[in-house]
PDB file of C-alpha atoms in Angstrom:
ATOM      1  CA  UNK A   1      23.433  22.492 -10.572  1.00  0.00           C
ATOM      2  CA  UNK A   2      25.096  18.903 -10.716  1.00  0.00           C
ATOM      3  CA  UNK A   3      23.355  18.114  -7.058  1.00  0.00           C
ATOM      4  CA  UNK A   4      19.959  18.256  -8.751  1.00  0.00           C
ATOM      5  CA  UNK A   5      21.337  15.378 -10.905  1.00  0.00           C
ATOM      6  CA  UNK A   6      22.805  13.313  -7.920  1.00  0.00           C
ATOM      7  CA  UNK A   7      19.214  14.123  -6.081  1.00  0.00           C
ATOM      8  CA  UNK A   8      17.480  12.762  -8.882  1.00  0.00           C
ATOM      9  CA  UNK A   9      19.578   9.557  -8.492  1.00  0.00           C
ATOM     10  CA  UNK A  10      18.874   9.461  -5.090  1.00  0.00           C
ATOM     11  CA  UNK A  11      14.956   9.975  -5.178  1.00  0.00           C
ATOM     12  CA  UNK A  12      15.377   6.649  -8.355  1.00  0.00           C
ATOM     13  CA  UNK A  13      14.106   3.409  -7.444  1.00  0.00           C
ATOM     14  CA  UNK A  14      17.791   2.333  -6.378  1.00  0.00           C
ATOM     15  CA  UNK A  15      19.979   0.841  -8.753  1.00  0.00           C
ATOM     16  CA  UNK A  16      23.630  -0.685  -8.587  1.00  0.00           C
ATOM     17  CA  UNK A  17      25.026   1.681  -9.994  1.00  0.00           C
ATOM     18  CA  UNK A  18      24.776   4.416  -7.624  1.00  0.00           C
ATOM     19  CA  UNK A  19      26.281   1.783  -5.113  1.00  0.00           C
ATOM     20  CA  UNK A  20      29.214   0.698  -8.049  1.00  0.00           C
ATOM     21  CA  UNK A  21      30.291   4.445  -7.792  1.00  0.00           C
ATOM     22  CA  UNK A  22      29.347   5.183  -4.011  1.00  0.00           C
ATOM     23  CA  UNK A  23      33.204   7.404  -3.810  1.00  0.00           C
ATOM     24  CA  UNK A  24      32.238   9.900  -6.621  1.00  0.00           C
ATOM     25  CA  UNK A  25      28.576  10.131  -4.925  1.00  0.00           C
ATOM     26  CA  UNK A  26      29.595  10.798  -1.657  1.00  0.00           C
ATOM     27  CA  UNK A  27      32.145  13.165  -2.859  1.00  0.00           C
ATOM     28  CA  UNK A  28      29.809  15.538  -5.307  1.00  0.00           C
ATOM     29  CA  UNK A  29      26.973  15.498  -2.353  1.00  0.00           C
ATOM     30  CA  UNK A  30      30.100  16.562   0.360  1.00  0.00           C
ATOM     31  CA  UNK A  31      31.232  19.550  -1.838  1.00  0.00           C
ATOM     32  CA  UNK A  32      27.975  20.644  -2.799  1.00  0.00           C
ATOM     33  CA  UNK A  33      25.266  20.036  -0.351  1.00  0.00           C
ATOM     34  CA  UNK A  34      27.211  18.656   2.776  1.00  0.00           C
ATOM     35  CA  UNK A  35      24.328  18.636   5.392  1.00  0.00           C
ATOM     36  CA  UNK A  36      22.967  15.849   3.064  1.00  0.00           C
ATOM     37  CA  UNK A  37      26.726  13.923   3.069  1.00  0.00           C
ATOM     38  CA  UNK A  38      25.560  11.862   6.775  1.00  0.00           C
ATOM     39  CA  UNK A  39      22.576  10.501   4.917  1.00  0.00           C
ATOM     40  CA  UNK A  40      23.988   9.745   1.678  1.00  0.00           C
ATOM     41  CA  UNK A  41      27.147   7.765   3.247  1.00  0.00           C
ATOM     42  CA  UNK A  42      24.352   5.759   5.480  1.00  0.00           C
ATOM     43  CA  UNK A  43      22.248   5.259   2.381  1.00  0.00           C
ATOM     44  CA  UNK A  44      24.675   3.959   0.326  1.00  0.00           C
ATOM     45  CA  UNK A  45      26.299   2.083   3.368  1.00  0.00           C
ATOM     46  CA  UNK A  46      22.974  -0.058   3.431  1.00  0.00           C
ATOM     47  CA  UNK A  47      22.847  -3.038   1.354  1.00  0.00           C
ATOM     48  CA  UNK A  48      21.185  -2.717  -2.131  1.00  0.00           C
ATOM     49  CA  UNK A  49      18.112  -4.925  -1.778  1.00  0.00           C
ATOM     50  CA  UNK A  50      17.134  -3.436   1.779  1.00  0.00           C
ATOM     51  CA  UNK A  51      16.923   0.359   0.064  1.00  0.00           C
ATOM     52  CA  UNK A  52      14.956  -0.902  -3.228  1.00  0.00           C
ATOM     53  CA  UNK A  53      12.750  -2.630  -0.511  1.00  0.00           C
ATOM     54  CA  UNK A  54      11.934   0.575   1.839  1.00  0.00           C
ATOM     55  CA  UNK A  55      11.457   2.857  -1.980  1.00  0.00           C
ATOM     56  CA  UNK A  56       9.051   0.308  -2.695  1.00  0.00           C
ATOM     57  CA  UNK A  57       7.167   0.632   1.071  1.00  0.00           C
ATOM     58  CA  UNK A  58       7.406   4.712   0.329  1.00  0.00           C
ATOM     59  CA  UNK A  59       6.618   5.659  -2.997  1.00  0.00           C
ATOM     60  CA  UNK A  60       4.720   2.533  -4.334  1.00  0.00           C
ATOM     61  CA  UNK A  61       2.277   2.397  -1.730  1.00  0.00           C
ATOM     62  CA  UNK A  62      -0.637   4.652  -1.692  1.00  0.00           C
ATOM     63  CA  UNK A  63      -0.551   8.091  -4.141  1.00  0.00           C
ATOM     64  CA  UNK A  64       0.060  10.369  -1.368  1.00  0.00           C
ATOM     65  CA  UNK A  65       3.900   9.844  -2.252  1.00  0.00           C
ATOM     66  CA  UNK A  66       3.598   9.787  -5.206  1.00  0.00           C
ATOM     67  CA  UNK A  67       6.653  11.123  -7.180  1.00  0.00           C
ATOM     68  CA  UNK A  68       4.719  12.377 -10.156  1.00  0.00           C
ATOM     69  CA  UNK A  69       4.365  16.092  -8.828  1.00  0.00           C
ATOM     70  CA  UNK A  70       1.393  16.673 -10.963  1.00  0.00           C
ATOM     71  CA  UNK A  71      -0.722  13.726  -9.109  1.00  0.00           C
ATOM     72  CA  UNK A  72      -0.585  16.843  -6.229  1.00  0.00           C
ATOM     73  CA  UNK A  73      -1.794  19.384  -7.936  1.00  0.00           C
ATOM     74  CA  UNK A  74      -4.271  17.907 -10.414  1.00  0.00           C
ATOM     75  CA  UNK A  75      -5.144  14.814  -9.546  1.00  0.00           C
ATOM     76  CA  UNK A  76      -6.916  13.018 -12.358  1.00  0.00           C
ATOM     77  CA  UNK A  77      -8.498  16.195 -13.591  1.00  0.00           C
ATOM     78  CA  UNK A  78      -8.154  17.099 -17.287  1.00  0.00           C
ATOM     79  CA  UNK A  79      -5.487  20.051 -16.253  1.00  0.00           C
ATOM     80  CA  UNK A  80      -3.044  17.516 -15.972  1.00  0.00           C
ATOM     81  CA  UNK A  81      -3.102  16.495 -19.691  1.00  0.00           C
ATOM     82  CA  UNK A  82      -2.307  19.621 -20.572  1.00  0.00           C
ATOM     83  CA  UNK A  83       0.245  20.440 -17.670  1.00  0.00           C
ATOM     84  CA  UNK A  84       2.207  17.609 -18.929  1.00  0.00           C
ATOM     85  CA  UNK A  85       2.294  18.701 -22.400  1.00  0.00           C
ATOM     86  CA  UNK A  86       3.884  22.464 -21.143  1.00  0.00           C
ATOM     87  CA  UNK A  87       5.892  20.505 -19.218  1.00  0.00           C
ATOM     88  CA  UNK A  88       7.023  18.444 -21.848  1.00  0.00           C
ATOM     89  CA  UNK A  89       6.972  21.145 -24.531  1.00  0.00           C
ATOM     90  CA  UNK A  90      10.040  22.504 -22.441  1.00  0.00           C
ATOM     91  CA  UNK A  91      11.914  19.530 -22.560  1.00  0.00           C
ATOM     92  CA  UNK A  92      11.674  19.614 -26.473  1.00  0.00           C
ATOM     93  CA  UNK A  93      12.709  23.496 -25.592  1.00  0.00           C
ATOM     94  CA  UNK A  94      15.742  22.289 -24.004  1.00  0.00           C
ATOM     95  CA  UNK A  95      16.967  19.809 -26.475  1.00  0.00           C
ATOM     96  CA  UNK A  96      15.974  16.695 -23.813  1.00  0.00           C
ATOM     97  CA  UNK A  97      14.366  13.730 -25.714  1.00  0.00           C
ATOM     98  CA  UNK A  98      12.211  11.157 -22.954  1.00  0.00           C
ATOM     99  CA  UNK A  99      11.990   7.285 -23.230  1.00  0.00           C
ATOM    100  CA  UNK A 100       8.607   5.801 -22.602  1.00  0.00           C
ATOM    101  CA  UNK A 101       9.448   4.678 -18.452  1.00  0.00           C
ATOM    102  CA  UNK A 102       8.730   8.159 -17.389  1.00  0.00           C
ATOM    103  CA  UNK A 103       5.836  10.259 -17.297  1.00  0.00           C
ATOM    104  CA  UNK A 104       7.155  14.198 -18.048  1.00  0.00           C
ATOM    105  CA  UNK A 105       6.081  14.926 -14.289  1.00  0.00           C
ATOM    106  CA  UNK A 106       8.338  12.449 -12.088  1.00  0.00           C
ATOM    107  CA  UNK A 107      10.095  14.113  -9.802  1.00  0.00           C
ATOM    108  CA  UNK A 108      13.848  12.831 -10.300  1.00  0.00           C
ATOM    109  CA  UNK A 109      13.135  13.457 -14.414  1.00  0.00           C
ATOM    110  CA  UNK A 110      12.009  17.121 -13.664  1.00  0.00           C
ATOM    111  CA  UNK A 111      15.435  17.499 -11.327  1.00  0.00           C
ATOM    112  CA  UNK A 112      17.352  15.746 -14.024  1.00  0.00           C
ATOM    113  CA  UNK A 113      15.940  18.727 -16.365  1.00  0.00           C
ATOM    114  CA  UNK A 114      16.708  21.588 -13.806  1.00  0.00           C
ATOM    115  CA  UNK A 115      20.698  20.444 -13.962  1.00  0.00           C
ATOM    116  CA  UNK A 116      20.678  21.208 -17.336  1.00  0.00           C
ATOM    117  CA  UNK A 117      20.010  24.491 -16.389  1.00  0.00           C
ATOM    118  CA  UNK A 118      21.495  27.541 -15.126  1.00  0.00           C
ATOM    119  CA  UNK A 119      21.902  28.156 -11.565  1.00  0.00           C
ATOM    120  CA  UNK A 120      18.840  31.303 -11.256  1.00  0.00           C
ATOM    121  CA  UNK A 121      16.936  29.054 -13.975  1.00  0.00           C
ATOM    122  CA  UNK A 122      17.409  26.058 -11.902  1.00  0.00           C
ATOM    123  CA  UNK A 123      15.922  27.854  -8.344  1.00  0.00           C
ATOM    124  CA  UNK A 124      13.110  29.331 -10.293  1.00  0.00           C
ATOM    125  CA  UNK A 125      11.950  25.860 -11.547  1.00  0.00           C
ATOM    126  CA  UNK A 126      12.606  24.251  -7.528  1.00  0.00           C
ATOM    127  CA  UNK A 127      10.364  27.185  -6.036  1.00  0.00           C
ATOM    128  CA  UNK A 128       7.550  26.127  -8.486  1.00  0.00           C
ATOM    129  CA  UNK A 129       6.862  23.047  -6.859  1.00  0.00           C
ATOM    130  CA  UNK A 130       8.489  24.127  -3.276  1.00  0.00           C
ATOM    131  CA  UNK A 131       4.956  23.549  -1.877  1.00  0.00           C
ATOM    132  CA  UNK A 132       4.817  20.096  -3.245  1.00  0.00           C
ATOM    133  CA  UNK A 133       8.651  19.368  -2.135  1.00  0.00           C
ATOM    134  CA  UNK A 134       7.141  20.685   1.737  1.00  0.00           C
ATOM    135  CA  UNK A 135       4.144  18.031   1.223  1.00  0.00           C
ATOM    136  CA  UNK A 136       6.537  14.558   0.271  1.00  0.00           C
ATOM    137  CA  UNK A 137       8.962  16.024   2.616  1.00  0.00           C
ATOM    138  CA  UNK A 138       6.547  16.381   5.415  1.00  0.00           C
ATOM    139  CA  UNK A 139       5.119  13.262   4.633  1.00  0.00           C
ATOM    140  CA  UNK A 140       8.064  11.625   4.859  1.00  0.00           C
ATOM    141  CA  UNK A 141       9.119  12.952   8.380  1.00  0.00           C
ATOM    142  CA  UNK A 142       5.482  12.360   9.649  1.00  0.00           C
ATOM    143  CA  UNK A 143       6.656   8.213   8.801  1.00  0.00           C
ATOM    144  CA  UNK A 144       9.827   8.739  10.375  1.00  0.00           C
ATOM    145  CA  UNK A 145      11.423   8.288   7.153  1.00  0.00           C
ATOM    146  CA  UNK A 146      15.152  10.304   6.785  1.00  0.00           C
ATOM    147  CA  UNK A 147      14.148  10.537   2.924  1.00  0.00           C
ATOM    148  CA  UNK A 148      12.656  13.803   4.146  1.00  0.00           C
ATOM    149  CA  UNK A 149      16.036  15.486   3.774  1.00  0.00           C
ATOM    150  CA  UNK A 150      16.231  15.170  -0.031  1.00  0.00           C
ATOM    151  CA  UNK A 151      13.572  17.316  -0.203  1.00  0.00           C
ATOM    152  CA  UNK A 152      14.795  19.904   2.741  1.00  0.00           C
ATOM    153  CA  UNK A 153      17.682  20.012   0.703  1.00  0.00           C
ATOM    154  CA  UNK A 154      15.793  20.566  -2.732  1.00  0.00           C
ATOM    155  CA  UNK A 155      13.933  23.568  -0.442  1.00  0.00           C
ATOM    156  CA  UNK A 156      17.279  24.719   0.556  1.00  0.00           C
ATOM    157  CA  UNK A 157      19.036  24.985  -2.989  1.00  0.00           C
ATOM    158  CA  UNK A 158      15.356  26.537  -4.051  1.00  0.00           C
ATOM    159  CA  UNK A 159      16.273  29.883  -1.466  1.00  0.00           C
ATOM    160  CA  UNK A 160      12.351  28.553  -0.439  1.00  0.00           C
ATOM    161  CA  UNK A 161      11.297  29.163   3.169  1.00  0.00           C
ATOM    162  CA  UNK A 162       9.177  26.472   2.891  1.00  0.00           C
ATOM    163  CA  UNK A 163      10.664  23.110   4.916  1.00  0.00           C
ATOM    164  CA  UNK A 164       9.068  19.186   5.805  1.00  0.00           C
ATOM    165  CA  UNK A 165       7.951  21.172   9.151  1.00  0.00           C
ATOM    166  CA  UNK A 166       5.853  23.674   7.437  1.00  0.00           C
ATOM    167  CA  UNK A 167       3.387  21.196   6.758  1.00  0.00           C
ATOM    168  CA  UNK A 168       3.372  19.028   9.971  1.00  0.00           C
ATOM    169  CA  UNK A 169      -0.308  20.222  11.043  1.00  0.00           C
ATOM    170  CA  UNK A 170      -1.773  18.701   7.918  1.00  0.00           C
ATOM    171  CA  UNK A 171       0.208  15.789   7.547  1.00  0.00           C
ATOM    172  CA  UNK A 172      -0.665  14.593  10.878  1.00  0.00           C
ATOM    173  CA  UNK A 173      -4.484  14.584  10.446  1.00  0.00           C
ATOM    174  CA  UNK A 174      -4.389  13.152   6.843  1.00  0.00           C
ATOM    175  CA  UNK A 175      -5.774   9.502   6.580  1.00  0.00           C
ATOM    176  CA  UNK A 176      -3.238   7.192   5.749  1.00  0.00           C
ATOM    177  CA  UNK A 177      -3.244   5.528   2.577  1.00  0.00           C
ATOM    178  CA  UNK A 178      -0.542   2.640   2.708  1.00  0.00           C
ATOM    179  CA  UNK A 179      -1.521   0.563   5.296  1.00  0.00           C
ATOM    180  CA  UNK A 180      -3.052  -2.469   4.607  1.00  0.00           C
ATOM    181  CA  UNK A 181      -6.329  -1.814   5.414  1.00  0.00           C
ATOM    182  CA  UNK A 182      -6.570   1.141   2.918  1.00  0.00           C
ATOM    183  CA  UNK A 183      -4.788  -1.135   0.332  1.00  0.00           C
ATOM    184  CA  UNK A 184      -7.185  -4.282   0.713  1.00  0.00           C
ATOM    185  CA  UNK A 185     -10.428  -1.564   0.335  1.00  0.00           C
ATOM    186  CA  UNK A 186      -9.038  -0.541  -3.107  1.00  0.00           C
ATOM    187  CA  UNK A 187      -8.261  -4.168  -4.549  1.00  0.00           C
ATOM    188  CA  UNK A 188     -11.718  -5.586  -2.907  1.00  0.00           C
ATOM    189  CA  UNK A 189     -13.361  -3.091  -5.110  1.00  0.00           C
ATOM    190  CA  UNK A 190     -11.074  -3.376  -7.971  1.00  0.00           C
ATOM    191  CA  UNK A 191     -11.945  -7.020  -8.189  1.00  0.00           C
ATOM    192  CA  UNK A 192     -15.772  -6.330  -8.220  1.00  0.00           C
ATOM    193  CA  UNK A 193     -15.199  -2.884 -10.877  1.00  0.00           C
ATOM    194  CA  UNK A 194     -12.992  -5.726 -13.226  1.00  0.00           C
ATOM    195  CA  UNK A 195     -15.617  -8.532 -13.215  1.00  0.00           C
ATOM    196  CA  UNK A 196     -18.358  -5.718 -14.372  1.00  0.00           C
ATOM    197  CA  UNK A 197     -16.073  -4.482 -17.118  1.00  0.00           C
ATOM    198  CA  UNK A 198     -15.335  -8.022 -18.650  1.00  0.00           C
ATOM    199  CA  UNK A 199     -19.185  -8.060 -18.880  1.00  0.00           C
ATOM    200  CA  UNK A 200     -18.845  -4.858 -20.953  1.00  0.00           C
ATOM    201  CA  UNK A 201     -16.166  -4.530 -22.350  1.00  0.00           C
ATOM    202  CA  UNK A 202     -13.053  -7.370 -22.804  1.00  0.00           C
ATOM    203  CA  UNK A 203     -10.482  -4.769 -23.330  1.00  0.00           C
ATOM    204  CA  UNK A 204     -11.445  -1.058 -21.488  1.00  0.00           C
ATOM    205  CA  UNK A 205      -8.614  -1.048 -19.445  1.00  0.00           C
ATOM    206  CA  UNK A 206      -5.871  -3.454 -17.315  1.00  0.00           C
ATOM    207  CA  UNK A 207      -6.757  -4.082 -13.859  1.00  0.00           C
ATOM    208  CA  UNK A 208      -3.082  -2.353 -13.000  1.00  0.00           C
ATOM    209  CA  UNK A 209      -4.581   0.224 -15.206  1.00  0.00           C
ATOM    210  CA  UNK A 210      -7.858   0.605 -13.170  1.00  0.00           C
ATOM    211  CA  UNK A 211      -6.417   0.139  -9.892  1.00  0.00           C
ATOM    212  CA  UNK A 212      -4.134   3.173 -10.583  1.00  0.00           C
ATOM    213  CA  UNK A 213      -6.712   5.242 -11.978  1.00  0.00           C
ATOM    214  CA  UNK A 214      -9.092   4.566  -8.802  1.00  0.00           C
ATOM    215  CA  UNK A 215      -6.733   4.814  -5.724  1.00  0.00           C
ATOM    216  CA  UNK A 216      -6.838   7.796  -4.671  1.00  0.00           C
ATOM    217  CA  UNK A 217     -10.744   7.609  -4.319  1.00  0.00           C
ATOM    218  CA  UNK A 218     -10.704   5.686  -1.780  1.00  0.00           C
ATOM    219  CA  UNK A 219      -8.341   7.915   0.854  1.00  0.00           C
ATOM    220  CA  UNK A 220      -9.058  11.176  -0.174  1.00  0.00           C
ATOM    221  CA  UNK A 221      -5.542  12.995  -2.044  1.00  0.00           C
ATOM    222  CA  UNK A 222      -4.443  16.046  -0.513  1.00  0.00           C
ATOM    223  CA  UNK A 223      -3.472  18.547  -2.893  1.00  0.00           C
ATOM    224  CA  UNK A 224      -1.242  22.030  -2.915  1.00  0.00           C
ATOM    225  CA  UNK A 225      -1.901  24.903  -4.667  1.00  0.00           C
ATOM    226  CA  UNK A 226       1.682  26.093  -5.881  1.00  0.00           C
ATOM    227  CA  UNK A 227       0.285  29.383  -7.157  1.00  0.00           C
ATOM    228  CA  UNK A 228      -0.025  30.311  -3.510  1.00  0.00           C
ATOM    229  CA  UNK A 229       2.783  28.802  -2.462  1.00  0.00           C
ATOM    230  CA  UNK A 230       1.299  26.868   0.216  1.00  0.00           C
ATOM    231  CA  UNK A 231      -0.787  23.719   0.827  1.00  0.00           C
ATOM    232  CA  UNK A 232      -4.628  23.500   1.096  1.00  0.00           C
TER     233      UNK A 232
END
C-alpha cells in the first residue's frame, strides 16, 4: 500500500520536501485515498513554517498525542521494552534496518513498515492498533484539528469500524494535558526533582530526559486495550 507511505509523510514533522514535490503528493493521495485529496491540497497549500508550527502545538505538547503508539498501551511499564523489541524483531524480519531518530513504535515508521507489505498483511497490521488510530484521531477532532482524517483514513484502509467519533465520550471528559497550566505543573516540579538529583547523583539522567519520563504523571494517560479492540 504506497498511501501508508505518503501517510507516514504526512503524520512527519513537516519537511520541504513533501512541499518540493507537492504534484506527485497530491496525485498518489487523489488515486488512492481521494476523500483525503481536499486536505492534502490545503495542507500542502499552507506555507511550510505555519504546518511545522501547528505539528509542534499537536504532537509535542503533552503525551496524550503522542505518536509513539506504544506510550498508549504501556505507558512506562516494563511491557513496553519488550513490545518494542517484537516490534523491532519484525523489522529485522522484513529486511528494514532503523537509524537512531526513531523509536521502533512511531507511528509514521510503523506505516512506513506496513507499505512494504502486502495489501491483507498491511490491514492486519492497521487493525492492530485501530483502537489507538480511534484515540489520536478522536483527540484530534475533540481540538478541532483536520489532522483527524489521517487517521479516519488509516481506519478506512484497515476495513476497521472503528472511526475519531467512536471515541468522542471519552475524549471529551479527559483532562487536558497541553495547556499551559498542565505544562508549567510538570517543569515546576521538574526543576525541584533536578536540583535533588544533582545532590545525588551528577549524571542520573538529563532534565529533557526526566521531564519526558515524568509527564504523563501529572495528567493522568489514557490508555486502549487493542486486544479488545476498544478503549478503556
Amino acid at each position: 500500500m504506497p498511501i501508508l507511505k505518503m501517510i507516514a509523510l504526512l503524520l512527519e514533522y513537516p519537511d520541504a520536501m513533501l512541499w518540493d514535490n507537492r504534484d506527485e503528493a497530491q496525485a498518489l493521495v487523489t488515486q488512492d485515498a481521494p476523500t483525503l485529496a481536499p486536505w492534502v491540497e490545503n495542507y500542502l497549500s499552507a506555507p511550510l513554517l505555519d504546518q511545522q508550527e501547528l505539528w509542534c502545538d499537536l504532537f509535542e505538547r503533552g503525551s496524550s498525542m503522542s505518536l509513539l503508539l506504544f506510550e498508549h498501551v504501556h505507558g512506562e511499564s516494563r511491557d513496553r521494552g519488550q513490545a518494542m523489541v517484537d516490534l523491532m524483531a519484525q523489522y529485522e524480519q522484513a529486511g528494514l534496518q532503523l537509524d537512531c531518530r526513531e523509536l521502533p513504535d512511531h507511528l509514521p515508521l510503523y506505516l512506513e513498515f506496513l507499505s512494504t507489505r502486502s495489501p491483507e498483511e498491511a490491514r492486519e497490521g492497521l487493525q492492530n492498533v485501530a483502537p489507538i488510530l480511534a484515540l489520536l484521531g478522536g483527540r484530534l477532532k475533540e481540538r478541532q484539528s483536520n489532522y483527524y482524517q489521517l487517521f479516519d483514513t488509516l481506519l478506512l484502509l484497515a476495513n476497521s469500524p472503528l472511526r475519531s467519533d467512536s471515541v468522542t465520550h471519552q475524549v471529551k471528559v479527559e483532562p487536558r494535558d497541553d495547556t499551559r497550566q498542565a505544562l508549567d505543573a510538570v517543569w515546576e516540579e521538574e526543576q525541584v526533582k533536578f536540583i535533588e538529583d544533582n545532590a545525588t547523583s551528577a549524571c542520573d539522567s538529563s532534565p529533557l530526559q526526566s521531564y519526558q519520563k515524568r509527564f504523563s504523571q501529572d495528567v493522568a494517560p489514557q490508555y486502549v486495550d487493542v486486544r479488545s479492540g476498544g478503549p478503556k
